[in-house]
mmCIF file of C-alpha atoms in Angstrom:
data_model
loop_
_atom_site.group_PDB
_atom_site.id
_atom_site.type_symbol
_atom_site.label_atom_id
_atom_site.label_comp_id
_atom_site.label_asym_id
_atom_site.label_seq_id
_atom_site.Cartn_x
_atom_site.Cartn_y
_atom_site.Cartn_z
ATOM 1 C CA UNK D 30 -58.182 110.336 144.363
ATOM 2 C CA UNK D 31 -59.116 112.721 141.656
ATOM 3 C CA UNK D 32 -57.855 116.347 141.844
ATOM 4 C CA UNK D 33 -59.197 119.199 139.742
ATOM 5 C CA UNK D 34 -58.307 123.056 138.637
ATOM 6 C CA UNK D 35 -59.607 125.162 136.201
ATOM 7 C CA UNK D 36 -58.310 125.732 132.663
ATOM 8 C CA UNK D 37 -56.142 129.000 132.890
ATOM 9 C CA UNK D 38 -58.152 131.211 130.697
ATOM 10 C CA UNK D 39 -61.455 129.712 132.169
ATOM 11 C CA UNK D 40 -61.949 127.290 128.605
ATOM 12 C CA UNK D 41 -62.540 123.961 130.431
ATOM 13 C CA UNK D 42 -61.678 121.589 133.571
ATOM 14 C CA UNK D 43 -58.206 119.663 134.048
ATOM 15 C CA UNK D 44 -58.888 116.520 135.412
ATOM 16 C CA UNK D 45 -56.116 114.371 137.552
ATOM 17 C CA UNK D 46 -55.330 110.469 139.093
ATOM 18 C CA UNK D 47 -53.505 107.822 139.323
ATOM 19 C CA UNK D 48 -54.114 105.163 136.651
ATOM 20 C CA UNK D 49 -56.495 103.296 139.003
ATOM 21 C CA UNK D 50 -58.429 106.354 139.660
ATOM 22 C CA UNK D 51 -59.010 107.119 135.790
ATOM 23 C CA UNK D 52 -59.420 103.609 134.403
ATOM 24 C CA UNK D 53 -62.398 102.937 137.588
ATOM 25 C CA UNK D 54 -63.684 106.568 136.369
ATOM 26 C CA UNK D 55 -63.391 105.075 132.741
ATOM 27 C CA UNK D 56 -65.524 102.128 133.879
ATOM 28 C CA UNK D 57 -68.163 103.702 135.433
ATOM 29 C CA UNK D 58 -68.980 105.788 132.664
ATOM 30 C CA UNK D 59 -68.912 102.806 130.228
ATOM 31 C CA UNK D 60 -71.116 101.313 132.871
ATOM 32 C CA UNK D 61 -73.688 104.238 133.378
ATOM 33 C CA UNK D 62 -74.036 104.969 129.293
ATOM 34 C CA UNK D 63 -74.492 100.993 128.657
ATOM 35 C CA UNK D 64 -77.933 101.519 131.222
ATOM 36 C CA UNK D 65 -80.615 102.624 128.372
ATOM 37 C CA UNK D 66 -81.507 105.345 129.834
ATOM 38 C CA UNK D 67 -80.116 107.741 127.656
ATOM 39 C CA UNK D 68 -81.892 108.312 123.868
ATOM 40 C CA UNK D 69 -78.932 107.184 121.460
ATOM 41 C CA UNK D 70 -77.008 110.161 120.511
ATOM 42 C CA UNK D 71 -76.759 111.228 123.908
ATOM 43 C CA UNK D 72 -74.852 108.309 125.008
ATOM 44 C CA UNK D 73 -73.319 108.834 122.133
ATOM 45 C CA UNK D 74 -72.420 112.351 123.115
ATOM 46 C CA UNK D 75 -71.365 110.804 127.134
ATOM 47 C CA UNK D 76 -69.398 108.227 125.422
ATOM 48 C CA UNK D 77 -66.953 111.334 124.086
ATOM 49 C CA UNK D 78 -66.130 111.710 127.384
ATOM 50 C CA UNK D 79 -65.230 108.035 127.999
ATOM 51 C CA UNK D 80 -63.245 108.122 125.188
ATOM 52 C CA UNK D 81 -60.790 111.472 126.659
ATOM 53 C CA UNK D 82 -60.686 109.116 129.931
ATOM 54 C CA UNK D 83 -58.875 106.142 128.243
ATOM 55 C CA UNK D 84 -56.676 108.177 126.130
ATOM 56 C CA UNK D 85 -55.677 109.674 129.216
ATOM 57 C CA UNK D 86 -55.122 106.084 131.609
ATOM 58 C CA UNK D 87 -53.097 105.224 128.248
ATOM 59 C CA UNK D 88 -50.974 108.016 129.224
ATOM 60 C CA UNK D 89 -51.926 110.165 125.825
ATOM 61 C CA UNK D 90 -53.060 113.172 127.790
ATOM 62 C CA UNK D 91 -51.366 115.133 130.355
ATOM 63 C CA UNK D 92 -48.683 113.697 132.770
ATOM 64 C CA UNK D 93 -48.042 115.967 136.088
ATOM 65 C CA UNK D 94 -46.308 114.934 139.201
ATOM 66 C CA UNK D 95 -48.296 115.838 142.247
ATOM 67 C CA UNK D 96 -46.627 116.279 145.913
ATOM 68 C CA UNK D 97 -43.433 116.156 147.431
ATOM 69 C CA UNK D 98 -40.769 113.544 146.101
ATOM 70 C CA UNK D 99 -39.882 110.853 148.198
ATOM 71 C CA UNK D 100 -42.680 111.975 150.783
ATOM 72 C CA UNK D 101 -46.237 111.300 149.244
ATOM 73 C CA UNK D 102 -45.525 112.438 145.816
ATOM 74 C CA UNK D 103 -46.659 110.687 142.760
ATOM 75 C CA UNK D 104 -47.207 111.139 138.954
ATOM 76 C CA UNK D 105 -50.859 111.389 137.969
ATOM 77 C CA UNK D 106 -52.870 111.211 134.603
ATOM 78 C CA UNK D 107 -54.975 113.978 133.272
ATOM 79 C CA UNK D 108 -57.037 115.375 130.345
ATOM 80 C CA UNK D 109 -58.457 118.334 129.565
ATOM 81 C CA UNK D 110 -62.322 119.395 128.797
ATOM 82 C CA UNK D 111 -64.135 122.063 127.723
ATOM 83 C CA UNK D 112 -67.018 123.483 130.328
ATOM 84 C CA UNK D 113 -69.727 123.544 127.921
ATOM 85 C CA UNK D 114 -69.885 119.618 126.477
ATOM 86 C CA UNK D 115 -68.343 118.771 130.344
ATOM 87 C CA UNK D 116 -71.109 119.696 132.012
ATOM 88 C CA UNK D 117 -74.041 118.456 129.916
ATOM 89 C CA UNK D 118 -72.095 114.734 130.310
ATOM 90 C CA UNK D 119 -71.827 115.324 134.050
ATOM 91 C CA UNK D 120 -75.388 116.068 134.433
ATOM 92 C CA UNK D 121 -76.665 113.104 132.195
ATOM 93 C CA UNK D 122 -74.527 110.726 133.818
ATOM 94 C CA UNK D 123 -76.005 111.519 137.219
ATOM 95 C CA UNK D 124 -79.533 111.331 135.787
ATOM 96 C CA UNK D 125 -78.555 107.651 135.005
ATOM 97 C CA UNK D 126 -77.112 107.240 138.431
ATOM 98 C CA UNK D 127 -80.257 108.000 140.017
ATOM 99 C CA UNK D 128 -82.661 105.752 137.643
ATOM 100 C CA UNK D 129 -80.395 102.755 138.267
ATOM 101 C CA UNK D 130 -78.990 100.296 140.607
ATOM 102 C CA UNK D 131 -75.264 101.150 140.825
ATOM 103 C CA UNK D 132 -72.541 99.978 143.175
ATOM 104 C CA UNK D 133 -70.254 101.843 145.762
ATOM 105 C CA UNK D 134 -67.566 102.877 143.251
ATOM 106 C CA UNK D 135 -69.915 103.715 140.593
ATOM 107 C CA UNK D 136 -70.986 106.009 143.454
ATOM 108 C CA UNK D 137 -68.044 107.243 144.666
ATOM 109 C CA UNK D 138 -66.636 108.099 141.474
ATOM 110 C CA UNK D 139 -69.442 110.300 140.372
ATOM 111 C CA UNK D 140 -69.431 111.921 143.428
ATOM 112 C CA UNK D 141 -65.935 112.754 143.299
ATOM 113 C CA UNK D 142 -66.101 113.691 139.540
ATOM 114 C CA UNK D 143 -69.269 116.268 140.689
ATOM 115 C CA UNK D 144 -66.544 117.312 143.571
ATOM 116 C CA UNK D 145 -64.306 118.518 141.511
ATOM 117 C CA UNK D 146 -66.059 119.682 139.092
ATOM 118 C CA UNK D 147 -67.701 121.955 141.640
ATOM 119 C CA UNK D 148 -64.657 122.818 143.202
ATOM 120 C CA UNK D 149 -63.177 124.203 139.786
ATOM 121 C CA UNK D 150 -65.816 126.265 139.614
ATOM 122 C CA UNK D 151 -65.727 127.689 143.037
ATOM 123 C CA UNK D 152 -62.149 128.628 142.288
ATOM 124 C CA UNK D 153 -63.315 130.985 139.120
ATOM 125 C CA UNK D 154 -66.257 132.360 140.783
ATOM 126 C CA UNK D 155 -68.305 130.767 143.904
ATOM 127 C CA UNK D 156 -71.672 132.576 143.070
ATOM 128 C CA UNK D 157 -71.236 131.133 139.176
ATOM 129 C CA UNK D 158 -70.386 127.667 140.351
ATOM 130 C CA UNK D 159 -73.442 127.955 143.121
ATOM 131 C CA UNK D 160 -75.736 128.829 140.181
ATOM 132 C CA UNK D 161 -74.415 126.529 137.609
ATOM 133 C CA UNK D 162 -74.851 123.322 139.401
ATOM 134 C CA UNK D 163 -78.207 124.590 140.749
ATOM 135 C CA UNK D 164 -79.062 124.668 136.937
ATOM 136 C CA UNK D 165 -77.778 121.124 136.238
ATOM 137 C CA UNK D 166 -80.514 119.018 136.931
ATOM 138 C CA UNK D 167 -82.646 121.180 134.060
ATOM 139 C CA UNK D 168 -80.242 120.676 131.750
ATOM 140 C CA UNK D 169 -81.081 116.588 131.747
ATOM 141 C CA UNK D 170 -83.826 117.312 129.817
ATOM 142 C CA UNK D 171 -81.928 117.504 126.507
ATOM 143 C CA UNK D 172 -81.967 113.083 127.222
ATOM 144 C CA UNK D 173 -84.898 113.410 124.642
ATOM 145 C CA UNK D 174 -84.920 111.737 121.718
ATOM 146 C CA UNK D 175 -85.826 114.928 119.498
ATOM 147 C CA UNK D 176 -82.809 117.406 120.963
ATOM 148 C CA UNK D 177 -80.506 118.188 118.285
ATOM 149 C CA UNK D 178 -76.971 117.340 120.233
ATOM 150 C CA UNK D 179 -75.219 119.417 117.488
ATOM 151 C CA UNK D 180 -76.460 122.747 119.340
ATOM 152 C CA UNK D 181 -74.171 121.935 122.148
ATOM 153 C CA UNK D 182 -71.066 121.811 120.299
ATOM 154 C CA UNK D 183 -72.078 124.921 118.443
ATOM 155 C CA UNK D 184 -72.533 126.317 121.514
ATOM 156 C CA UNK D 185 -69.531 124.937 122.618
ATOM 157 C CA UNK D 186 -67.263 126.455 119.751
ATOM 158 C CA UNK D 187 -68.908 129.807 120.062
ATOM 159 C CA UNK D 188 -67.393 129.819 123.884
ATOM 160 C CA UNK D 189 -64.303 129.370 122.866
ATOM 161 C CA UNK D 190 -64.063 131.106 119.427
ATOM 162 C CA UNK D 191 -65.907 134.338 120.208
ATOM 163 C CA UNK D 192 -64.782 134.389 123.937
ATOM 164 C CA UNK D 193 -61.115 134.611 124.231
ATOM 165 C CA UNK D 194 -60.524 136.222 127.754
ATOM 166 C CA UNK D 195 -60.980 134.363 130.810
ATOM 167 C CA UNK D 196 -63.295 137.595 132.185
ATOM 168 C CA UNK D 197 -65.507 137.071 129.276
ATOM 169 C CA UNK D 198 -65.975 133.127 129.264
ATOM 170 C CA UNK D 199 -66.827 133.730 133.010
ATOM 171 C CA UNK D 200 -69.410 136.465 132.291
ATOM 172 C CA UNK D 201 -71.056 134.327 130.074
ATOM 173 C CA UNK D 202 -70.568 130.708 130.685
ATOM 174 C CA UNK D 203 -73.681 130.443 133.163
ATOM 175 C CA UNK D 204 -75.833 132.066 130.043
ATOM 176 C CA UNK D 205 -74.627 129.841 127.748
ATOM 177 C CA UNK D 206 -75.617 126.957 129.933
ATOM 178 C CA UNK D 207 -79.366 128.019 130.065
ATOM 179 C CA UNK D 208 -79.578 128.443 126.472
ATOM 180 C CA UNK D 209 -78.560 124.554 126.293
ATOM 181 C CA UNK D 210 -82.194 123.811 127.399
ATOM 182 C CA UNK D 211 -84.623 122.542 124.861
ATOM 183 C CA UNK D 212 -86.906 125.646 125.608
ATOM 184 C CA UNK D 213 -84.483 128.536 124.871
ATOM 185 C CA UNK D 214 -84.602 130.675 122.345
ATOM 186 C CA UNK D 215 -81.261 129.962 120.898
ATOM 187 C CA UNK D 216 -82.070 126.274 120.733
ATOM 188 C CA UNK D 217 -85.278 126.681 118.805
ATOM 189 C CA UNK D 218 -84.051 129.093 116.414
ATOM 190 C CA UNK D 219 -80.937 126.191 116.126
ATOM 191 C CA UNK D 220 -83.295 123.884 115.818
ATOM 192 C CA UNK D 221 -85.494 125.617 112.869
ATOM 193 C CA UNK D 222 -82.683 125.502 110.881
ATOM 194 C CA UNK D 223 -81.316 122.252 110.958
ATOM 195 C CA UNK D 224 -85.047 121.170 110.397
ATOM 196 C CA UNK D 225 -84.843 123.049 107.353
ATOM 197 C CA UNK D 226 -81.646 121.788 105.788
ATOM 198 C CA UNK D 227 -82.433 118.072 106.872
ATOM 199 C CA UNK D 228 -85.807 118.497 104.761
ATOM 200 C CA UNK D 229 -84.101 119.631 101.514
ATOM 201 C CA UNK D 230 -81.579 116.733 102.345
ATOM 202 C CA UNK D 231 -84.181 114.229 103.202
ATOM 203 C CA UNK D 232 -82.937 113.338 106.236
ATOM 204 C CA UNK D 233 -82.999 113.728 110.030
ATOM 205 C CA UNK D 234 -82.109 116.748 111.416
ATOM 206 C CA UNK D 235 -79.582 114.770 114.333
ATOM 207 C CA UNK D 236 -78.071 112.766 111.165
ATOM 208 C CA UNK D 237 -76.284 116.475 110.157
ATOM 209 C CA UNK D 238 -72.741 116.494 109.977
ATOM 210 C CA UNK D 239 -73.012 120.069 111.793
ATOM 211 C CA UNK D 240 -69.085 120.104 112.304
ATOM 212 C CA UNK D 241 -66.869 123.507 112.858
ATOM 213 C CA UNK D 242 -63.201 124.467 112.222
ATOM 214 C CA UNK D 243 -62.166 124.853 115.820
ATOM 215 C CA UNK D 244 -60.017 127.432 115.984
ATOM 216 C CA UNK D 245 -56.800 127.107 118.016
ATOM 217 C CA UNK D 246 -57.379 129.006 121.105
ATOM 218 C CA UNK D 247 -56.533 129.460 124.765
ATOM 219 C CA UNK D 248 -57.207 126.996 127.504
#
């Protein structure tokens, strides 16, 4: 069973199981990005989240015990992610989900993992959450083979570099996920200038290095 809370300053999603839980949610992502039905550097970009699964199964991550001892207590694996990237991987894996045969515990697990994510949000703000996930299904769009993936870790950074208070990530977070979409204004005027510097570097715009010094800041 996978449990779920929010970060405490509003940052990101902790995710918790057992080591069967993780390493079948580990699977199932492997198994939904190896589809086709992504464009490459989005399954790229899903594959980051695979990668934060295992390291947590391998026990890398968090370790919390969950329970009462010697009742139905027990010590589960978790990770932490940030809402921004989280979010864009949740929705693209369930846009895969729907355009492909799957089993039961591909199934289940997705559910579960759009559960909790859900639920975390509820628990920082049920009229955020409610609007969020009504936005996610938009936000598959950026599965084209033009969308500059960069502008999501920019936009990603910016949440947690400029926003430091839980109030203010939460006052902005459902804003920041509309200007993900390949039509905003934010993305365009990202967009016109990575065009610009991949034309005096002769080279694609999505083969940027467009990396950041991520501060340290507060879950």
């Amino acid at each position: 069973m996978l449990l779920s809370r929010p970060t405490k300053k509003a940052a990101g999603i902790e995710i918790f199981g057992d080591f069967k839980d993780i390493e079948s949610l580990h699977e199932t992502v492997h198994f939904l990005c190896d589809s086709s039905i992504l464009v490459p550097q989005m399954e790229d970009y899903v594959l980051g989240l695979a990668y934060e699964i295992r390291h947590c199964y391998q026990g890398d991550r968090l370790k919390e015990y969950f329970g009462e001892k010697g009742v139905d207590g027990a010590e589960y694996f978790g990770f932490r992610y940030l809402w921004p990237q989280f979010l864009v991987q949740l929705t693209l894996l369930r846009k895969v989900a729907n355009s492909i045969k799957t089993n039961h515990e591909h199934q289940s697990n997705l559910f579960r993992l759009e559960h909790i994510a859900l639920d975390a949000l509820v628990k920082l703000d049920p009229k955020m959450a409610s609007n969020i996930f009504a936005l996610l299904p938009n936000l598959a769009e950026v599965n084209h083979k033009d969308y500059l993936f960069q502008f999501i870790d920019f936009q990603t950074w910016e949440y947690v570099s400029d926003l430091t208070t839980k109030r203010d990530r939460l006052f902005d977070l459902e804003d920041l996920m509309k200007e993900l979409l390949p039509s905003s204004e934010d993305y365009k005027e990202f967009r016109l200038g990575l065009v610009k510097e991949a034309k005096k570097k002769g080279c694609s715009p999505l083969d940027l290095d467009y990396s950041y010094e991520w501060p340290e800041f507060k879950w």
